[in-house]
Amino acid sequence: MKSWFKRHLQVFFYTLGQFSRNRLNVAMTLLALGIGFSIPLIMYSTVDSLSNIGGQWQERPQITLYLKKSINPPQIEALKVTLASNPQLGDIQYISADDGLKEFSASHQFDEAIALLDENPLPPVFIVFPLLTGNMSDMDALSNNLGQIEHVASAQYDFEWLQKLNALTSFMKRLVIVLACIIAIGLLLLITNTIRLEISNRKDEIDIIDQLGGTPAFIARPFLYMGFLEGLLGGATAILISAIVLKLLNGPLLRLAELYGFAFSLPLARIDISLAVLSVGGLLGWISARFTVLNHMRELAPK
Amino acid sequence: MIRFSHISKRYPGGNDALKSISFHLERGSMNFLTGHSGAGKSSLLKLITHSILATRGEIIVNDQNVSRLKKRAIPRYRRNLGCVFQDHKLLYDRSVFDNVALPLIIAGNAHREVGKRVRAALDKVSLLDKEKAMPITLSGGQQQRVGIARAVVNSPAILLADEPTGNLDLKMSDDIMNLFYDFNQHDVTVLVATHDLRYLKDKSTHVLELDQGKIIKGGTSHED
Ligand SMILES: Nc1ncnc2c1ncn2[C@@H]1O[C@H](COP(=O)(O)OP(=O)(O)OP(=O)(O)O)[C@@H](O)[C@H]1O
Ligand SMILES: [Mg+2]
């Protein structure tokens, strides 16, 4: 067992040595692998984050009731009672015009511009959280009813676009999976090709070891390590590339999200996704190396 | 030790390299294999190492039926043969030491054991001072001796050599042939393919002579 471990360790370091001898080739391969892997990785990270917003909101849809500016405090109290007694509604939140303005200026840093305004342009609002979930037509009906109430200027709910976003993200998720599969095949071929090249570079060595009584496992081992390491390091490169790209995306995305009233940013690298990428990379590399080596081994059989 | 019975070898192209030959080499014997170019010497040696398959007949080596070897048993079988190749077949990106160590590494020997045995083998071929050298920096004869050290490093019972003195001068050839005689003194069964008539006259050795795939000396050719 100990010698088995030692032999594997030897091959591992031998392979690393081979890598450092072919630095340029290896760097090119790793970069190609990294770019290939990073595309579905970036897409997945983005889509996953988007669908998380959708998910959060869908669990708690809300309807915003914009009140007429003419409304007075007793009428607001009365309206609050009316809303509270509606069995279809859960929490109710009142935001006065002043509070609304404060919140707006705090989150958008428009202090100076707002200071120029003579009067507050924002209406007071009620935010209500319906108890029903998911059903679009129920939401529609409820929102319509609430819009008809006296002193309510209009009722809007943020459900529709979330529904669309959800449909879009689940489509995107499917797209990412399909893309990832296509790219995986490409990467499989890429690694296969580098292994094939390595085998043809070391044909004499393989032949000699075979003649000296090396088992197929012994002959295959350095190539399996090479494939595994290439896949693994390719995955690591992809994580790095995608972190850089996501970092670049985060700035504009933050601004975009703000327009929709979200605080939203992409995590640069999630530990679970990174581990998945590394293991998929290593596995792909190992599989393609194994496939290539076994294919070549058949030529060694005596004829 | 090595017994061929009615062995024929026809290559895929239709070349009949060996035509129904039989012979027997005694355990611990010294044997030479000769014949004109294309007579079938290399083919005969490759049959022993199971690098090619016989078309017909039976080969018994060290009580093992070579043609019936299971695929999984081939590596272990080959480890009991020492082979010296005409073209050396050294690994040119590794040192002399690593080249000679290769059969031991393949067989999974312990690290300490490897160093000891590699130096013993290099000592036998008088190359102890070259263990760190790269093969490419050695002369043809020295490279051939590295090949011989590699062939004997794991003390095989059988030593096969395909024209080991092919393009060496007389002095160097003698040195190398003497090495083979030396191994034979240590109970190794030796079979050397050679054109060199000087050694073939030696009365104490068994000579196999091939002519166009048939044995004309030292064995039997069958008319079937
Ligand atoms: N791989 C092969 N495919 C087809 N024919 C072959 C192959 N190898 C050898 N032969 C043929 O088999 C015959 C014997 O070849 P072999 O190499 O055994 O001769 P040899 O005695 O070793 O010759 P030399 O002294 O030149 O090395 C030759 O006619 C050769 O053309
Ligand atoms: Mg030959």
XYZ file of C-alpha atoms and ligand atoms in Angstrom:
559
model
C 0.000 0.000 0.000
C 2.787 2.374 0.940
C 4.772 1.576 -2.183
C 1.622 1.931 -4.264
C 1.144 5.426 -2.861
C 4.793 6.240 -3.401
C 4.657 5.121 -7.005
C 1.648 7.351 -7.640
C 3.409 10.247 -5.993
C 6.434 9.630 -8.223
C 4.276 9.722 -11.355
C 2.510 12.837 -10.094
C 5.774 14.737 -9.670
C 7.133 13.294 -12.880
C 4.083 14.712 -14.687
C 4.537 18.102 -13.044
C 8.149 17.974 -14.207
C 7.011 17.246 -17.757
C 4.653 20.221 -17.496
C 7.401 22.597 -16.443
C 9.534 21.362 -19.330
C 6.752 22.164 -21.830
C 5.683 25.365 -20.129
C 4.491 27.180 -23.230
C 2.455 24.277 -24.609
C 0.901 23.566 -21.259
C 0.082 27.233 -20.694
C -1.664 27.413 -24.071
C -3.656 24.287 -23.372
C -4.650 25.458 -19.923
C -5.698 28.826 -21.282
C -7.799 27.199 -23.990
C -9.376 24.889 -21.426
C -9.901 27.802 -19.036
C -11.626 29.947 -21.650
C -13.803 27.044 -22.710
C -14.823 26.212 -19.165
C -15.310 29.842 -18.149
C -18.107 30.545 -20.650
C -20.705 28.240 -19.078
C -19.316 29.126 -15.651
C -19.886 32.862 -16.133
C -23.302 32.244 -17.632
C -24.262 29.926 -14.833
C -23.151 32.352 -12.126
C -25.140 35.173 -13.724
C -28.277 33.187 -14.380
C -28.167 31.587 -10.958
C -27.956 34.961 -9.241
C -30.778 36.354 -11.377
C -33.019 33.424 -10.640
C -32.330 33.897 -6.948
C -33.846 37.381 -7.067
C -36.798 35.991 -8.936
C -37.143 33.244 -6.381
C -37.064 35.572 -3.417
C -39.676 37.829 -4.868
C -41.942 35.186 -6.128
C -42.255 33.787 -2.648
C -43.521 37.171 -1.439
C -45.208 39.061 -4.222
C -46.116 42.605 -3.324
C -48.540 45.145 -4.626
C -47.807 48.843 -4.396
C -50.810 51.131 -3.946
C -50.041 54.684 -5.056
C -52.373 56.999 -3.177
C -53.846 60.220 -4.454
C -51.863 63.196 -3.216
C -55.075 64.777 -1.907
C -55.487 62.097 0.739
C -55.467 63.297 4.405
C -54.237 61.417 7.523
C -57.665 60.237 8.775
C -58.422 58.889 5.318
C -55.096 57.073 5.383
C -56.010 55.510 8.741
C -59.380 54.467 7.344
C -57.763 52.979 4.281
C -55.330 51.069 6.476
C -58.231 49.520 8.374
C -59.946 48.585 5.120
C -56.815 46.913 3.831
C -56.137 45.121 7.124
C -59.609 43.627 7.040
C -59.084 42.237 3.552
C -58.627 38.470 4.020
C -56.512 38.255 0.898
C -53.773 40.469 2.319
C -51.062 39.788 4.873
C -48.603 42.460 5.947
C -49.322 46.062 5.176
C -46.682 48.740 5.090
C -47.265 52.471 4.840
C -44.644 54.767 3.359
C -45.436 58.460 3.575
C -44.393 60.816 0.797
C -41.613 62.196 3.011
C -40.305 58.756 3.953
C -40.416 57.784 0.306
C -38.363 60.790 -0.639
C -35.834 60.113 2.106
C -35.441 56.551 1.047
C -35.136 57.562 -2.565
C -32.488 60.181 -1.933
C -30.575 57.836 0.371
C -30.400 55.075 -2.184
C -29.800 57.234 -5.234
C -27.680 60.037 -3.910
C -29.814 62.653 -5.594
C -29.785 64.930 -2.541
C -28.804 68.044 -4.414
C -31.253 67.570 -7.240
C -34.047 66.867 -4.794
C -33.179 69.906 -2.722
C -33.951 71.973 -5.795
C -37.527 70.713 -5.951
C -40.218 72.931 -4.434
C -42.446 70.106 -3.408
C -42.189 66.374 -2.941
C -43.123 64.719 -6.262
C -43.728 61.332 -4.658
C -47.142 60.120 -3.581
C -47.656 58.269 -0.310
C -47.893 54.517 -0.854
C -49.141 51.377 0.778
C -47.163 48.225 0.122
C -49.316 45.180 0.673
C -48.282 41.577 0.596
C -50.989 39.283 -0.765
C -51.376 35.911 0.892
C -51.934 34.121 -2.393
C -48.860 33.018 -4.276
C -47.976 32.145 -7.793
C -51.285 32.458 -9.589
C -51.076 35.252 -12.116
C -54.797 35.798 -12.782
C -55.637 35.930 -9.059
C -52.929 38.516 -8.621
C -54.329 40.447 -11.563
C -57.831 40.468 -10.126
C -56.648 41.436 -6.652
C -54.509 44.250 -7.959
C -57.424 45.529 -10.071
C -59.750 45.492 -7.055
C -57.252 47.345 -4.905
C -56.846 49.930 -7.664
C -60.612 50.688 -7.529
C -60.559 51.609 -3.816
C -61.239 55.246 -3.044
C -58.133 57.480 -2.692
C -55.983 54.892 -4.461
C -54.543 56.323 -7.651
C -53.231 53.034 -9.000
C -52.116 49.597 -7.933
C -49.067 47.956 -9.419
C -47.552 44.679 -8.748
C -43.996 43.588 -9.466
C -45.034 40.123 -10.289
C -45.321 40.209 -14.012
C -41.760 41.011 -14.866
C -40.539 38.581 -12.234
C -42.621 35.914 -13.874
C -40.968 36.815 -17.156
C -37.568 36.899 -15.520
C -38.207 33.474 -14.078
C -39.228 32.066 -17.425
C -36.165 33.693 -18.938
C -33.781 32.379 -16.307
C -35.099 28.852 -16.502
C -34.669 29.021 -20.250
C -31.168 30.403 -19.722
C -30.371 27.631 -17.276
C -31.323 25.067 -19.877
C -29.226 26.947 -22.411
C -26.242 26.922 -20.052
C -26.557 23.172 -19.565
C -26.717 22.537 -23.303
C -23.806 24.905 -23.895
C -21.804 23.309 -21.093
C -22.316 19.883 -22.658
C -21.210 21.069 -26.087
C -18.173 22.807 -24.600
C -17.385 19.746 -22.490
C -17.237 17.659 -25.661
C -14.938 20.246 -27.206
C -12.686 20.189 -24.162
C -12.735 16.405 -24.154
C -11.459 16.497 -27.729
C -8.870 19.135 -26.847
C -7.458 17.083 -23.990
C -7.643 13.953 -26.120
C -5.584 15.746 -28.714
C -2.875 16.846 -26.285
C -2.690 13.320 -24.877
C -2.506 11.888 -28.372
C 0.342 14.273 -29.162
C 2.111 13.340 -25.948
C 1.713 9.659 -26.758
C 3.174 10.094 -30.215
C 6.059 12.099 -28.716
C 6.743 9.255 -26.354
C 5.998 6.335 -28.657
C 9.515 4.939 -28.282
C 9.334 5.157 -24.533
C 5.980 3.369 -24.471
C 7.323 0.700 -26.796
C 10.425 0.188 -24.655
C 8.476 -0.022 -21.407
C 6.111 -2.501 -23.040
C 9.071 -4.616 -24.174
C 10.572 -4.507 -20.681
C 7.379 -5.875 -19.151
C 5.515 -2.737 -18.101
C 1.837 -3.394 -17.463
C -0.756 -1.365 -19.367
C -1.612 0.346 -16.064
C 2.025 1.355 -15.589
C 2.277 2.679 -19.139
C -1.032 4.522 -18.913
C -0.440 6.117 -15.506
C 1.604 9.184 -16.531
C -0.895 9.968 -19.284
C -3.857 9.605 -16.955
C -2.145 11.963 -14.543
C -1.460 14.363 -17.353
C -5.093 14.370 -18.464
C -6.337 14.685 -14.906
C -3.969 17.543 -14.095
C -4.753 19.337 -17.340
C -8.470 19.143 -16.637
C -8.020 20.202 -13.023
C -5.727 23.145 -13.801
C -7.923 24.051 -16.780
C -10.847 24.239 -14.358
C -8.815 26.400 -11.983
C -7.934 28.717 -14.877
C -11.625 28.931 -15.749
C -12.518 29.910 -12.173
C -9.890 32.630 -12.315
C -11.076 33.928 -15.700
C -14.709 33.935 -14.652
C -13.893 35.725 -11.384
C -12.159 38.450 -13.371
C -15.025 38.733 -15.854
C -17.660 38.779 -13.090
C -15.695 41.463 -11.284
C -15.826 43.539 -14.463
C -19.556 42.850 -14.869
C -20.401 43.681 -11.288
C -20.028 47.479 -11.600
C -22.510 48.045 -14.438
C -24.772 45.325 -13.095
C -25.000 47.038 -9.730
C -26.171 50.219 -11.420
C -28.681 48.322 -13.537
C -30.057 46.517 -10.501
C -30.385 49.774 -8.639
C -32.707 51.079 -11.324
C -34.986 48.194 -10.486
C -34.566 48.856 -6.789
C -32.393 45.876 -5.955
C -29.109 45.580 -4.228
C -27.618 42.938 -6.467
C -24.146 41.747 -7.274
C -22.607 38.537 -8.548
C -20.439 36.456 -6.228
C -17.027 36.186 -7.924
C -16.502 32.515 -7.102
C -18.769 30.252 -5.150
C -17.089 27.417 -3.345
C -19.627 24.784 -4.435
C -19.533 25.821 -8.092
C -15.739 26.009 -8.023
C -15.469 22.522 -6.558
C -17.880 21.252 -9.192
C -15.814 22.838 -11.974
C -12.579 21.374 -10.600
C -13.998 17.887 -10.279
C -15.687 17.983 -13.667
C -12.412 19.238 -15.168
C -10.322 16.539 -13.528
C -12.824 13.866 -14.453
C -13.078 15.000 -18.082
C -9.288 15.030 -18.351
C -8.955 11.614 -16.825
C -11.677 10.153 -19.043
C -10.231 11.509 -22.268
C -6.718 10.407 -21.320
C -7.950 6.938 -20.461
C -9.879 6.673 -23.685
C -6.873 7.811 -25.746
C -4.325 5.641 -23.974
C -6.454 2.488 -24.102
C -6.991 3.134 -27.769
C -3.250 3.343 -28.310
C -2.555 0.304 -26.121
C -4.411 -1.869 -28.574
C -1.600 -1.229 -31.050
C 0.901 -2.731 -28.629
C -0.735 -6.173 -28.652
C 1.501 -8.734 -30.418
C 0.417 -9.527 -33.970
C 14.789 -23.706 -21.520
C 13.558 -22.542 -24.924
C 11.779 -25.010 -27.188
C 10.333 -24.244 -30.647
C 8.114 -26.949 -32.195
C 7.007 -26.634 -35.826
C 7.052 -22.851 -35.659
C 6.033 -20.865 -38.723
C 5.748 -17.135 -38.974
C 3.988 -15.448 -41.854
C 3.761 -11.664 -41.711
C 0.514 -9.952 -42.733
C 2.039 -8.999 -46.108
C 2.548 -12.706 -46.888
C 6.264 -12.851 -46.049
C 7.205 -16.264 -44.666
C 9.880 -15.297 -42.137
C 10.110 -18.757 -40.530
C 9.053 -22.027 -42.129
C 8.158 -24.791 -39.682
C 11.282 -24.971 -37.557
C 12.043 -26.860 -34.335
C 14.947 -26.530 -31.914
C 15.773 -26.670 -28.249
C 18.138 -24.545 -26.184
C 19.353 -26.111 -22.934
C 19.004 -24.353 -19.605
C 22.200 -22.414 -18.918
C 23.512 -22.847 -22.462
C 25.381 -20.341 -24.646
C 23.827 -20.033 -28.101
C 24.458 -18.079 -31.265
C 21.888 -17.417 -33.950
C 23.159 -16.637 -37.415
C 22.075 -16.401 -41.040
C 22.004 -13.945 -43.903
C 20.109 -10.690 -43.719
C 16.385 -11.433 -43.868
C 16.904 -15.059 -42.795
C 14.510 -14.578 -39.879
C 16.782 -14.000 -36.870
C 14.962 -10.986 -35.496
C 11.623 -12.674 -36.097
C 12.775 -15.661 -34.072
C 13.825 -13.459 -31.145
C 10.571 -11.480 -31.293
C 8.644 -14.724 -31.081
C 10.454 -15.549 -27.839
C 9.604 -12.152 -26.332
C 6.020 -12.554 -27.548
C 6.295 -9.304 -29.491
C 4.886 -11.102 -32.532
C 2.621 -14.155 -32.676
C 3.575 -17.432 -34.343
C 1.345 -18.407 -37.244
C 1.682 -22.068 -36.350
C 3.521 -24.230 -33.831
C 4.298 -24.103 -30.159
C 6.900 -22.200 -28.151
C 7.776 -23.275 -24.614
C 9.987 -20.948 -22.586
C 10.885 -21.836 -19.024
C 7.987 -24.337 -18.936
C 5.510 -21.700 -20.096
C 3.545 -22.043 -23.300
C 4.200 -18.661 -24.872
C 1.470 -18.786 -27.515
C -1.130 -19.462 -24.827
C -0.061 -16.601 -22.568
C -3.008 -14.611 -21.279
C -2.834 -10.929 -22.117
C -2.479 -10.086 -18.436
C 0.441 -12.498 -18.043
C 2.581 -10.992 -20.822
C 4.264 -8.224 -18.747
C 5.297 -10.655 -15.999
C 6.585 -13.096 -18.615
C 8.710 -10.412 -20.284
C 10.289 -9.371 -17.003
C 12.016 -12.757 -16.891
C 13.754 -12.084 -20.202
C 16.696 -9.758 -20.626
C 16.730 -8.159 -24.076
C 19.509 -6.303 -25.830
C 18.322 -4.530 -28.947
C 20.399 -3.772 -31.983
C 19.264 -0.124 -31.882
C 19.823 0.102 -28.084
C 16.276 1.352 -27.441
C 17.442 3.701 -24.685
C 15.426 6.623 -23.349
C 17.425 9.610 -24.466
C 15.752 12.101 -22.138
C 16.863 10.181 -19.049
C 20.193 9.500 -17.452
C 22.121 6.248 -17.730
C 21.102 5.423 -14.176
C 17.395 5.945 -14.922
C 17.630 3.854 -18.071
C 19.179 0.923 -16.273
C 16.725 1.338 -13.375
C 13.701 1.148 -15.661
C 13.092 -2.634 -15.466
C 13.320 -2.445 -11.667
C 10.906 0.487 -11.489
C 8.536 -1.367 -13.791
C 8.689 -4.406 -11.543
C 7.985 -2.176 -8.532
C 11.242 -2.694 -6.638
C 11.942 -0.754 -3.459
C 13.984 2.403 -3.848
C 17.063 1.216 -1.915
C 17.151 -2.041 -3.846
C 17.084 -0.127 -7.144
C 20.232 1.900 -6.446
C 22.205 -1.125 -5.344
C 21.276 -3.277 -8.323
C 21.694 -0.536 -10.912
C 25.247 0.130 -9.675
C 26.030 -3.590 -9.688
C 24.828 -3.853 -13.301
C 26.741 -0.731 -14.379
C 29.823 -2.101 -12.664
C 29.607 -5.282 -14.731
C 29.679 -3.307 -17.975
C 32.369 -0.916 -16.593
C 30.192 2.174 -16.755
C 29.927 2.945 -13.067
C 31.397 6.404 -13.611
C 28.751 7.247 -16.232
C 25.617 6.774 -14.174
C 24.721 10.463 -14.281
C 25.541 10.913 -17.964
C 22.874 11.218 -20.639
C 22.991 8.357 -23.176
C 23.449 10.740 -26.103
C 26.841 11.781 -24.718
C 28.105 8.172 -24.870
C 29.775 6.295 -27.736
C 27.910 3.560 -29.621
C 29.688 0.833 -27.678
C 28.994 2.529 -24.365
C 25.324 2.900 -25.260
C 25.220 -0.770 -26.174
C 26.686 -1.580 -22.748
C 24.020 0.563 -21.066
C 21.483 -1.561 -22.954
C 23.186 -4.702 -21.673
C 23.229 -3.413 -18.093
C 19.509 -2.730 -18.391
C 18.926 -6.242 -19.767
C 20.655 -7.955 -16.849
C 19.749 -5.596 -13.999
C 16.912 -7.748 -12.720
C 18.888 -10.997 -13.124
C 16.790 -12.642 -15.831
C 17.140 -16.366 -16.454
C 17.305 -15.758 -20.201
C 19.302 -13.149 -22.091
C 18.458 -12.373 -25.718
C 20.560 -10.083 -27.891
C 19.867 -9.024 -31.474
C 23.164 -8.229 -33.238
C 24.612 -6.477 -30.198
C 27.956 -5.934 -31.937
C 26.428 -4.902 -35.250
C 28.478 -1.766 -35.863
C 31.260 -1.903 -33.306
C 34.990 -2.379 -33.808
C 36.673 -5.704 -33.040
C 37.935 -4.738 -29.611
C 34.546 -3.438 -28.515
C 32.796 -6.506 -29.961
C 35.079 -8.775 -27.984
C 34.411 -6.873 -24.787
C 30.682 -7.185 -25.258
C 30.787 -10.853 -26.290
C 32.910 -11.554 -23.211
C 30.179 -9.996 -21.110
C 27.687 -12.474 -22.540
C 30.018 -15.388 -21.843
C 30.390 -14.017 -18.355
C 26.630 -13.955 -17.765
C 26.433 -17.464 -19.145
C 28.934 -18.534 -16.478
C 26.298 -17.365 -13.969
C 23.735 -19.876 -15.319
C 21.975 -17.445 -17.639
C 20.680 -18.997 -20.857
C 22.065 -16.737 -23.589
C 20.966 -16.398 -27.214
C 22.863 -13.921 -29.373
C 22.028 -13.166 -33.000
C 25.229 -12.286 -34.855
C 26.980 -12.217 -38.197
C 30.414 -12.394 -36.617
C 32.045 -15.630 -37.734
C 34.787 -15.409 -35.102
C 32.416 -16.455 -32.328
C 30.583 -19.051 -34.378
C 33.717 -21.204 -34.508
C 33.696 -21.585 -30.724
C 33.180 -25.312 -30.098
C 31.570 -24.837 -26.671
C 28.600 -22.954 -28.030
C 25.470 -24.080 -29.770
C 24.951 -22.445 -33.175
C 21.547 -22.057 -34.849
C 21.807 -21.126 -38.493
C 18.842 -19.888 -40.507
C 18.538 -19.699 -44.263
C 15.426 -18.130 -45.770
C 13.347 -19.055 -42.764
C 14.626 -22.596 -42.500
C 17.092 -24.040 -39.992
C 20.185 -25.432 -41.659
C 22.191 -25.985 -38.475
C 21.434 -26.634 -34.807
C 17.773 -27.602 -35.209
C 15.263 -29.179 -37.576
C 13.253 -27.879 -40.488
C 10.080 -29.765 -41.332
C 8.584 -30.245 -44.760
C 4.983 -29.462 -43.891
N 6.954 -6.405 -39.792
C 7.170 -7.114 -40.904
N 6.235 -7.189 -41.845
C 6.424 -7.908 -42.954
N 7.517 -8.609 -43.199
C 8.502 -8.601 -42.297
C 8.380 -7.846 -41.092
N 9.509 -8.007 -40.374
C 10.301 -8.839 -41.077
N 9.706 -9.199 -42.241
C 10.245 -10.094 -43.234
O 10.577 -11.320 -42.616
C 11.789 -11.803 -43.097
C 12.750 -12.035 -41.944
O 13.023 -10.792 -41.351
P 13.942 -10.654 -40.063
O 13.911 -9.256 -39.628
O 13.527 -11.702 -39.089
O 15.350 -11.029 -40.656
P 16.798 -10.945 -39.960
O 17.389 -12.298 -40.073
O 16.697 -10.368 -38.620
O 17.574 -9.955 -40.929
P 18.718 -8.881 -40.549
O 19.996 -9.644 -40.396
O 18.761 -7.995 -41.737
O 18.274 -8.183 -39.311
C 12.300 -10.791 -44.102
O 11.988 -11.267 -45.389
C 11.521 -9.563 -43.832
O 11.267 -8.864 -45.011
Mg 17.323 -8.558 -37.686
